[in-house]
Coordinates of C-alpha atoms and ligand atoms in Angstrom, one line a residue:
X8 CA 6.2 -15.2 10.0
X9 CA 3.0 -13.5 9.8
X10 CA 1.8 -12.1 6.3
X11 CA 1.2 -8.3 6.3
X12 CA -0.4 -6.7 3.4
X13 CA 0.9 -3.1 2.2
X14 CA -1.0 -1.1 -0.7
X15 CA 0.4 2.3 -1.8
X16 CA -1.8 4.3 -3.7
X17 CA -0.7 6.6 -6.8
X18 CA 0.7 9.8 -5.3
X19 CA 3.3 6.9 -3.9
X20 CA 4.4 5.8 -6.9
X21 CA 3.7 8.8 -8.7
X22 CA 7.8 8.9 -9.6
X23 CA 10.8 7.0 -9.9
X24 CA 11.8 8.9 -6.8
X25 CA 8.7 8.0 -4.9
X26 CA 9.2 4.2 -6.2
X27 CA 12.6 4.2 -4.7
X28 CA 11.0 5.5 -1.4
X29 CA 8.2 2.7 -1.4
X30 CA 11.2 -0.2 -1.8
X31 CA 12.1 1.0 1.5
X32 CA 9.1 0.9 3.5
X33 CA 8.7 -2.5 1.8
X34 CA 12.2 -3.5 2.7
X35 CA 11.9 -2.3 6.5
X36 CA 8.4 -4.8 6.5
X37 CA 10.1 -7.8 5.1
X38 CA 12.5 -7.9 8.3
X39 CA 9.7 -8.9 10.5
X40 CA 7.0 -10.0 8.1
X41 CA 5.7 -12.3 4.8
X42 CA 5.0 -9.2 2.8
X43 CA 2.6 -8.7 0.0
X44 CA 2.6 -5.3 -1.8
X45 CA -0.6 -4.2 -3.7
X46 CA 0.2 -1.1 -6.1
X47 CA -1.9 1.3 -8.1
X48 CA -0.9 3.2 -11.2
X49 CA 2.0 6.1 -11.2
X50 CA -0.7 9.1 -10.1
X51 CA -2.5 10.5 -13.3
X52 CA -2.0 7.5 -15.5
X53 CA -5.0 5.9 -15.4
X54 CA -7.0 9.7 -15.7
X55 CA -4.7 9.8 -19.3
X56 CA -6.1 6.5 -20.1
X57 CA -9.5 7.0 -20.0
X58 CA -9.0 10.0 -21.6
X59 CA -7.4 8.1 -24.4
X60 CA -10.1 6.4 -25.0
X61 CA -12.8 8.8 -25.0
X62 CA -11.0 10.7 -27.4
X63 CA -10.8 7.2 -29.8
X64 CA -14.6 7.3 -29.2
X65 CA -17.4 8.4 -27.0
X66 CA -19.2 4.3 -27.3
X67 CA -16.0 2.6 -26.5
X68 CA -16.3 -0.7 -25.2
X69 CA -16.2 -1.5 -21.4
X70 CA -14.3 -4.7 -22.3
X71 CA -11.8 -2.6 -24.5
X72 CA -11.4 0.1 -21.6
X73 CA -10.9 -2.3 -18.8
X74 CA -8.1 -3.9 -20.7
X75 CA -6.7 -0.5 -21.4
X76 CA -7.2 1.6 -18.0
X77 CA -5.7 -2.1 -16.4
X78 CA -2.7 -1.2 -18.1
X79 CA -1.3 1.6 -15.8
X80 CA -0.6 -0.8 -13.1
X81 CA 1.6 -2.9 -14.5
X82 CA 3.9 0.1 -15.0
X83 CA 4.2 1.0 -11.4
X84 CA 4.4 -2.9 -10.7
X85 CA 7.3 -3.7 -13.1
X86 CA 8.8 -0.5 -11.7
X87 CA 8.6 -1.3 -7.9
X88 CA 9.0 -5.2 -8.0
X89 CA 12.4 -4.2 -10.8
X90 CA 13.6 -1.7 -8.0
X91 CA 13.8 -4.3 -5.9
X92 CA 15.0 -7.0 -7.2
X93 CA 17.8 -4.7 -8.7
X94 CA 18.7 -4.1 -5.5
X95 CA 19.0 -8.0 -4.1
X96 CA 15.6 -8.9 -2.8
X97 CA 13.7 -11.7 -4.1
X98 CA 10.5 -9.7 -5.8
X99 CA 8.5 -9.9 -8.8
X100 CA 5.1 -8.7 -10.3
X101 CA 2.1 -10.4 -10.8
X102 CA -0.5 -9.1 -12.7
X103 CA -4.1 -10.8 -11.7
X104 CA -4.4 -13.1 -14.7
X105 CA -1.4 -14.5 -13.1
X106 CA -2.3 -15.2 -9.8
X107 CA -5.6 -15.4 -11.1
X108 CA -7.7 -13.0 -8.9
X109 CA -11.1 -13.7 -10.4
X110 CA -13.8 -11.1 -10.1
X111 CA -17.8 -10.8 -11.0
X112 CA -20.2 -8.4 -11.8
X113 CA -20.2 -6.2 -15.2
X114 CA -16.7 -4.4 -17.2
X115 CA -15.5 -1.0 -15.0
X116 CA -17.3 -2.0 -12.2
X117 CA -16.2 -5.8 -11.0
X118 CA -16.2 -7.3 -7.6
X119 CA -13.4 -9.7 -6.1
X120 CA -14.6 -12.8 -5.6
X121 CA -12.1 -15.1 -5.3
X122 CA -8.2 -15.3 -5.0
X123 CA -5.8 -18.4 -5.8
X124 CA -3.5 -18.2 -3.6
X125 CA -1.1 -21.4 -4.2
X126 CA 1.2 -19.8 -6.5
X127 CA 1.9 -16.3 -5.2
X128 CA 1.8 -18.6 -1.3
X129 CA 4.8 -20.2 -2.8
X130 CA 6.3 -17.3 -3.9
X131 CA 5.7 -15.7 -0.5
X132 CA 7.2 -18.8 1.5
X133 CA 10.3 -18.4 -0.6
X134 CA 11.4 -15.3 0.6
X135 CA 9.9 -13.7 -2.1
X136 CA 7.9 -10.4 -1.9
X137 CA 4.9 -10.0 -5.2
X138 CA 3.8 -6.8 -6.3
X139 CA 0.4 -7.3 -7.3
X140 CA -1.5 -5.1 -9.2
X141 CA -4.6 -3.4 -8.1
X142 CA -7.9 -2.4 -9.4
X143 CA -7.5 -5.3 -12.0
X144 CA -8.9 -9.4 -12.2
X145 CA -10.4 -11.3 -14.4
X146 CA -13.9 -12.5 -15.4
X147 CA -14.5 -16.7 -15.5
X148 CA -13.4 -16.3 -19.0
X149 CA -10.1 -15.0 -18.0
X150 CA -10.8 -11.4 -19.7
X151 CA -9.6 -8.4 -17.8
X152 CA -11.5 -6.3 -15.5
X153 CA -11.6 -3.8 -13.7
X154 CA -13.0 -2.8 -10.2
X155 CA -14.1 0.8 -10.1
X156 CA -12.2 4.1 -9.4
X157 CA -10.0 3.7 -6.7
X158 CA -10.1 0.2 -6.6
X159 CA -6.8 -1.0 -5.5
X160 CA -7.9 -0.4 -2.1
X161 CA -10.3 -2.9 -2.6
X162 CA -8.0 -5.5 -3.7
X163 CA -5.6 -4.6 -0.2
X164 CA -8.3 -6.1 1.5
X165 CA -9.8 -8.7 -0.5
X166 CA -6.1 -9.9 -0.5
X167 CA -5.6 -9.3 3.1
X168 CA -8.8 -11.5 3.3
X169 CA -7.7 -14.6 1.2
X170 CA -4.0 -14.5 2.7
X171 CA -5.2 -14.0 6.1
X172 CA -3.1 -11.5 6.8
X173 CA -2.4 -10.3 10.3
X174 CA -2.7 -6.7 9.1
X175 CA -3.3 -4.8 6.0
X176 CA -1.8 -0.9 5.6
X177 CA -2.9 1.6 3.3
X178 CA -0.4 4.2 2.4
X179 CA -1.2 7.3 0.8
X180 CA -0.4 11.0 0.7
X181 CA -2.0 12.0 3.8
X182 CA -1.1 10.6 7.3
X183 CA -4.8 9.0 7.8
X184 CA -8.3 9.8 7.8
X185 CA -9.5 13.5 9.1
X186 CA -12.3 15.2 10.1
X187 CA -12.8 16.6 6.3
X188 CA -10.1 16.6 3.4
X189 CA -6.7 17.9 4.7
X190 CA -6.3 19.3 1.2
X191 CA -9.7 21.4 1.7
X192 CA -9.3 22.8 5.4
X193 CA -6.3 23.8 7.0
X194 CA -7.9 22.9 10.5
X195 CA -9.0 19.0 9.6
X196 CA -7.5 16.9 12.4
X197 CA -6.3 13.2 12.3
X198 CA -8.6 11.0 13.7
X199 CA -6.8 8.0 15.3
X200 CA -10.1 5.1 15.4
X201 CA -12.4 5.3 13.2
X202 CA -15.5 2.8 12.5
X203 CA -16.4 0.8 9.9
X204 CA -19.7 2.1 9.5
X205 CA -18.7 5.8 9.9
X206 CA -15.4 5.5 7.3
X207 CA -18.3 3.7 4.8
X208 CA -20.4 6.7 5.3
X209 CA -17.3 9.2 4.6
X210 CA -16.3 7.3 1.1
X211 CA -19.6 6.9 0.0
X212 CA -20.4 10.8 0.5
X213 CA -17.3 12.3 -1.1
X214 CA -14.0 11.4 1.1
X215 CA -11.9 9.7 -1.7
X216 CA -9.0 8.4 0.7
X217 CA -10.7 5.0 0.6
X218 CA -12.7 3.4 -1.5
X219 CA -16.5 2.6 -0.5
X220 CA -16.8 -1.0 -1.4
X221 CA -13.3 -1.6 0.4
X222 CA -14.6 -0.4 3.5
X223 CA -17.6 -3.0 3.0
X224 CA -15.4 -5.4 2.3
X225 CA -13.0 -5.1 5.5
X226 CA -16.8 -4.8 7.8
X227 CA -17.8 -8.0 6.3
X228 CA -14.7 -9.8 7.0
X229 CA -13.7 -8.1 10.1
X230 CA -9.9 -7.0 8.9
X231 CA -8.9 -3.3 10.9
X232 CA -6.9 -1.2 8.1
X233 CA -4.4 1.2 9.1
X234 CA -3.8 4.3 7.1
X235 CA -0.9 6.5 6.8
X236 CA 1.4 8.5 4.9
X237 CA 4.2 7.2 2.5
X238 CA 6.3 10.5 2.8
X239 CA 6.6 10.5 6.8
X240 CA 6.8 8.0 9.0
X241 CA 4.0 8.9 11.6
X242 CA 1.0 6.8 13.3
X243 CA -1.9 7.4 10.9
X244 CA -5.9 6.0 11.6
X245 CA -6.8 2.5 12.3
X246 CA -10.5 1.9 10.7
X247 CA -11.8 -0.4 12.9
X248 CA -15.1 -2.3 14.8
X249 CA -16.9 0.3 16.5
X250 CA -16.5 -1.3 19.9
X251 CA -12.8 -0.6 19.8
X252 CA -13.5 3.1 20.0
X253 CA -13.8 6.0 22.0
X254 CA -14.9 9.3 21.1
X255 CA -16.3 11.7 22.9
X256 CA -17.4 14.0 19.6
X257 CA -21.0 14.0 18.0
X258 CA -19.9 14.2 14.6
X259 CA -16.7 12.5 13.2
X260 CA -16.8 13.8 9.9
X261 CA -17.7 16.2 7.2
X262 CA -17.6 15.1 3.6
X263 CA -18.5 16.8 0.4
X264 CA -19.2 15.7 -3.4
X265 CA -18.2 17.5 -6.5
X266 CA -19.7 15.6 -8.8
X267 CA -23.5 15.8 -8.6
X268 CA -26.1 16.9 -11.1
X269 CA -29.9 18.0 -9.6
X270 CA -32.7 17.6 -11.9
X271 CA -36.8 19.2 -11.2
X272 CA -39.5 17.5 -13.3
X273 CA -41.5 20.8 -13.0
X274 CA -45.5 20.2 -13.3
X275 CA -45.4 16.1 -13.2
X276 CA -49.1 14.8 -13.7
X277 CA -49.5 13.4 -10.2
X278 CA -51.2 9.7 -9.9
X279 CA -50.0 7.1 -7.4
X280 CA -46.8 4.9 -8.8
X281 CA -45.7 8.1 -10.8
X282 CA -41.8 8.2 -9.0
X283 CA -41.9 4.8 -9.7
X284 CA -42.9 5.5 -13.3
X285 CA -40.0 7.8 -13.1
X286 CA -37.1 6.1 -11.3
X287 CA -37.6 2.2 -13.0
X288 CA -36.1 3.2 -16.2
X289 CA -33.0 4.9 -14.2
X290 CA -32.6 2.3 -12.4
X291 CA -32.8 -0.4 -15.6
X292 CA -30.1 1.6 -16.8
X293 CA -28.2 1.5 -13.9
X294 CA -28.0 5.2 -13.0
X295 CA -27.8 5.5 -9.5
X296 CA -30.7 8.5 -8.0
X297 CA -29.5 9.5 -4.8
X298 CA -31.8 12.2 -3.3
X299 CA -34.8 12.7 -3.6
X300 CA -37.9 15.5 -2.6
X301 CA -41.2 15.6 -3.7
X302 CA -43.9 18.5 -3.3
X303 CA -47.3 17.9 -1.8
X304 CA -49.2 19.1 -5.3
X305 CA -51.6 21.3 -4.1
X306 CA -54.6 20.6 -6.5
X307 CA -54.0 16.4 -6.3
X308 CA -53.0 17.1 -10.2
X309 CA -49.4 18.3 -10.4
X310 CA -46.1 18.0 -8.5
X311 CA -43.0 18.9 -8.7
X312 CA -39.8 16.3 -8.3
X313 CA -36.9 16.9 -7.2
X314 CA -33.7 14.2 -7.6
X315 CA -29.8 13.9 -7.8
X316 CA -27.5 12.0 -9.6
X317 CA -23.9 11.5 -10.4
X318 CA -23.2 14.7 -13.0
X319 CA -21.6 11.7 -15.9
X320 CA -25.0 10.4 -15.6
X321 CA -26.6 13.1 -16.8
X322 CA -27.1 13.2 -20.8
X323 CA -28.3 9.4 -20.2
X324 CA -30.8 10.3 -17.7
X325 CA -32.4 13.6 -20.2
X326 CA -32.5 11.0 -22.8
X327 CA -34.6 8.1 -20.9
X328 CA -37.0 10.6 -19.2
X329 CA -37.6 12.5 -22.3
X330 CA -38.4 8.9 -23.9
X331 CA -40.6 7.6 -21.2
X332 CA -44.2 7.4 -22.2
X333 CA -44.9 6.9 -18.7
X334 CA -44.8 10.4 -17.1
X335 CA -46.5 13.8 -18.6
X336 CA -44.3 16.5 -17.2
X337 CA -44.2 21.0 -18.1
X338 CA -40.8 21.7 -17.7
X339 CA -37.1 19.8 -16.9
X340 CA -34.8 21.8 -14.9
X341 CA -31.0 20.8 -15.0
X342 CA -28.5 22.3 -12.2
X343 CA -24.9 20.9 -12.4
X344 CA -23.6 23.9 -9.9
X345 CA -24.8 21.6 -6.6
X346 CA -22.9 19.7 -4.2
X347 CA -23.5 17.6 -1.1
X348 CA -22.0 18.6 2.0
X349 CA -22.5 15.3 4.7
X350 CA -21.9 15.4 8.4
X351 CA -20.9 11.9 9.7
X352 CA -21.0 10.8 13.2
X353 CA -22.2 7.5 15.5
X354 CA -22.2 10.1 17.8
X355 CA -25.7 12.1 16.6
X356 CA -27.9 8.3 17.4
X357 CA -27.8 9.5 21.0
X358 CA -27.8 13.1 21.0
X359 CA -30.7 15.0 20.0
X360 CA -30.4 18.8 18.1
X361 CA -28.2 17.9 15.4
X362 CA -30.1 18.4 13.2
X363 CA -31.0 21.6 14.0
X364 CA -27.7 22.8 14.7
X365 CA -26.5 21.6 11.3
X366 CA -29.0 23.8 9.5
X367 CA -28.8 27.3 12.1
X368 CA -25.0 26.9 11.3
X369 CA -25.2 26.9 7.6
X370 CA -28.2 29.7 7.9
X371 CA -25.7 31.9 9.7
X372 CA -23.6 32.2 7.0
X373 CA -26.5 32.7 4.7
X374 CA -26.3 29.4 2.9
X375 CA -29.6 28.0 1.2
X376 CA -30.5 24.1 1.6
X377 CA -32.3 22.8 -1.6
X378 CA -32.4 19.1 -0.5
X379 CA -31.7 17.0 2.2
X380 CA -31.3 13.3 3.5
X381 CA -30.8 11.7 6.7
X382 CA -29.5 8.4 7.8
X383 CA -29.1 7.1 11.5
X384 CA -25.5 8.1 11.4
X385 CA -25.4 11.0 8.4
X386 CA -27.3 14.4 7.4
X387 CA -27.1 15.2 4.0
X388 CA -27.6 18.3 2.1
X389 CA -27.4 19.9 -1.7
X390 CA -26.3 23.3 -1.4
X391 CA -25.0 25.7 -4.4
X392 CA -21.1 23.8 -5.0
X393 CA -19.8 27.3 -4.5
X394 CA -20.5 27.1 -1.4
X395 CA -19.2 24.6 0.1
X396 CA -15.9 25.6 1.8
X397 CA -17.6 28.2 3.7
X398 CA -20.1 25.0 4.6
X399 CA -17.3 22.6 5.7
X400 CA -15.4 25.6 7.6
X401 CA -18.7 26.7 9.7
X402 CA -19.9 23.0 10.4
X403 CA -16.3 21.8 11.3
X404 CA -16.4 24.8 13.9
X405 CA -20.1 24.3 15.2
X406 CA -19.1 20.6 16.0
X407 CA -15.8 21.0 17.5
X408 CA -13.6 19.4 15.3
X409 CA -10.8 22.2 15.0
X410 CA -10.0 20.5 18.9
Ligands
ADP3 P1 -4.3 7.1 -3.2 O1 -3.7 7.5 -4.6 O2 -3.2 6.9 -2.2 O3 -5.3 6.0 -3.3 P2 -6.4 9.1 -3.1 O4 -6.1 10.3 -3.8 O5 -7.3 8.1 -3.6 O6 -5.0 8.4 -2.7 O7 -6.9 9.5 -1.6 C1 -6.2 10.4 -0.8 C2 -6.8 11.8 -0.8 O8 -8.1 11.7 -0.3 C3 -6.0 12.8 0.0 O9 -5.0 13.4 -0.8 C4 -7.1 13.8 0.4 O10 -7.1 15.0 -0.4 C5 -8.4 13.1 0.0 N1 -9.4 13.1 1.2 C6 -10.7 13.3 1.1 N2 -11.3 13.3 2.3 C7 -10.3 12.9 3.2 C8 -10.3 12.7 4.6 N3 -11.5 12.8 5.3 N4 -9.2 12.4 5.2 C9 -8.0 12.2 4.5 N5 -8.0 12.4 3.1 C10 -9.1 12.8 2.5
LIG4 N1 -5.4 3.3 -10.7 C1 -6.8 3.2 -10.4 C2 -7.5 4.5 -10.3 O1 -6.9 5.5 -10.5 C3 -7.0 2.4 -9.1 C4 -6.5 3.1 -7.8 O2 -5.8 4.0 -7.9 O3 -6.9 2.6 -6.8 O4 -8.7 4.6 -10.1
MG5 MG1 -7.4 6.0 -3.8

């Protein structure tokens, strides 16, 4: 029998009910396939964890919270693999130090790198179904770690990967991917393909349904993901290689942030290698600029810069420019009351004006752009967070994705 891989994120194990509901889908798998379940926590546990340990202290230790936020897995785990095995099938957890599933890379924000697979194999080719836990692994010196926010997607496919697994399915509270969050416009539609490349795009600029470095993940190795809902049983959206897809629209998708902060160095003694000056210490630190503007200075002397970065980033970042000795600037302006609103779409390579209609549509409704950023397959803009509803609603008109 062929393996399948099956993740179900926290809304789906969010209760015992929900558990219940989740043996189910497991059990009507394990007919026709080797199945290997990947779980997250029971929804809001692992927000309660953190906040646990911010409340212990604000310098708490990545090691410490990795072992701690790891924890809210092997709740839902227990729970599922106990549900089942209560009820006659052959299932049992595994936490990754058990398997092990090593990962690389700092605390909080690991990579999988490799998974043994001989135990849990043997397992599987007993007729027995593992609930692993996502988001979690462990370093070469078998302490815990953790892969990011949302990270149990990653660990579908990474296991998908080492199992080979004929398919891997991602089950969540919405029926698939849309055209912008469900939750956030009445009139996003299900898309049923959607490519690599464009889905990458849509987590990296706001659409939490998958994880970013998932997506990379599944391009690099080539393994289509299927995503539906865990509450009705309904065809959802199969991320896949772009030449397995038709669409006729320019853009695919509209995505939004809520989490960015916009900082102005106002009055920056100009001379060449000054963003540089600027942006090494960031980047030393590992804060993550994203866009960036600056002004022509008028007299050659001063300039005004403009950047974005991820609003938790922001006392850090005050702190290292106010300490650089580098830069010589008048004034620091801080706006936390921005978001970026992206439209996504393989689509715009070939068709010129999209551009323009992007930024006629949001003028219309009297919407001010303060920065923007383009990729072959993306616009980006900052625009005032309150905003952006009335964004997404009049761009998900303009480019036809109510049809
Ligand atoms: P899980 O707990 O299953 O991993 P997440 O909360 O991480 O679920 O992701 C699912 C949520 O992603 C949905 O409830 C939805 O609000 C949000 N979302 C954002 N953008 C999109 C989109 N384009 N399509 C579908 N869902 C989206
Ligand atoms: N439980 C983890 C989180 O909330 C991982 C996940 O849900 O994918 O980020
Ligand atoms: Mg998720």
């Amino acid at each position: 029998m062929k393996i399948i891989v099956l993740k179900f994120g926290g809304t789906s194990v969010g209760s015992i009910q929900r558990i219940k509901n989740v043996s189910k889908i497991i059990k009507s798998y394990s007919k026709k396939y080797r199945v290997i379940v990947l779980s997250s926590a029971m929804s809001g546990t692992t927000n309660k964890l953190i906040n646990m340990s911010k409340k212990i202290s604000e310098n708490f230790p990545d090691n410490e919270y990795d072992v701690l936020v790891s924890a809210g897995e092997q709740i839902s785990c227990s729970l599922l693999a106990g549900h089942l095995a209560a009820n006659g099938l052959n299932s049992r957890s595994w936490m990754a130090w058990q398997i092990p599933i090593f990962t690389e890379g700092k605390h909080k924000y690991s990579r999988i790198k490799y998974i043994n697979k001989t135990k849990v194999l043997k397992f599987l080719n007993s007729g027995g179904i593992p609930i692993i836990a996502g988001f979690q692994g462990v370093n070469k010196n078998l302490n815990i770690t953790t892969i990011g926010r949302g990270g149990s997607d990653s660990s579908a496919i990474m296991v998908a990967k080492f199992f080979k697994a004929d398919r891997c399915v991602i089950y969540t509270d919405v029926e698939g991917i849309y055209t912008t969050d469900p939750k956030k416009l009445n009139s996003a539609k299900k898309i049923k393909n959607i490519s690599y490349e464009e889905m990458l795009e849509m987590a990296s600029l706001g659409s939490k349904v998958m994880q970013p470095h998932s997506i990379q993940d599944a391009r690099l190795n080539r393994i289509d993901i299927e995503v539906k809902s865990s509450f009705v049983d309904k065809k959802g959206t199969l991320i896949t290689k772009q030449k397995n897809i038709i669409n006729n629209k320019v853009i695919t998708g509209i995505s939004s942030t809520d989490n960015d902060a916009k900082v102005s160095l106002i009055g920056v003694k100009d001379r060449p290698g000054i963003a540089a000056s600027i942006f090494k210490p960031l980047s030393q630190n590992s804060i993550n600029v994203d866009m960036v503007v600056q002004n022509i200075s008028s007299d050659d002397k001063e300039t005004d810069l403009t950047f974005t970065i991820k609003s938790y980033d922001l006392t850090k970042t005050k702190k290292i420019i106010n300490k650089n000795k580098n830069i010589k600037f008048k004034k620091m302006i801080i706006d936390k009351n921005v978001s970026k609103v992206s439209i996504i779409g393989v689509g715009m390579i070939a068709t010129p004006g999209v551009t323009f209609r992007m930024f006629q549509s949001l003028a219309r409704k009297n919407i001010n752009i303060q920065v923007i950023s383009t990729s072959e397959i993306k616009i980006s803009v900052l625009i005032k967070r309150a905003n952006v509803a009335k964004a997404i609603h009049c761009l998900h008109q303009e480019f036809n994705l109510d049809k």
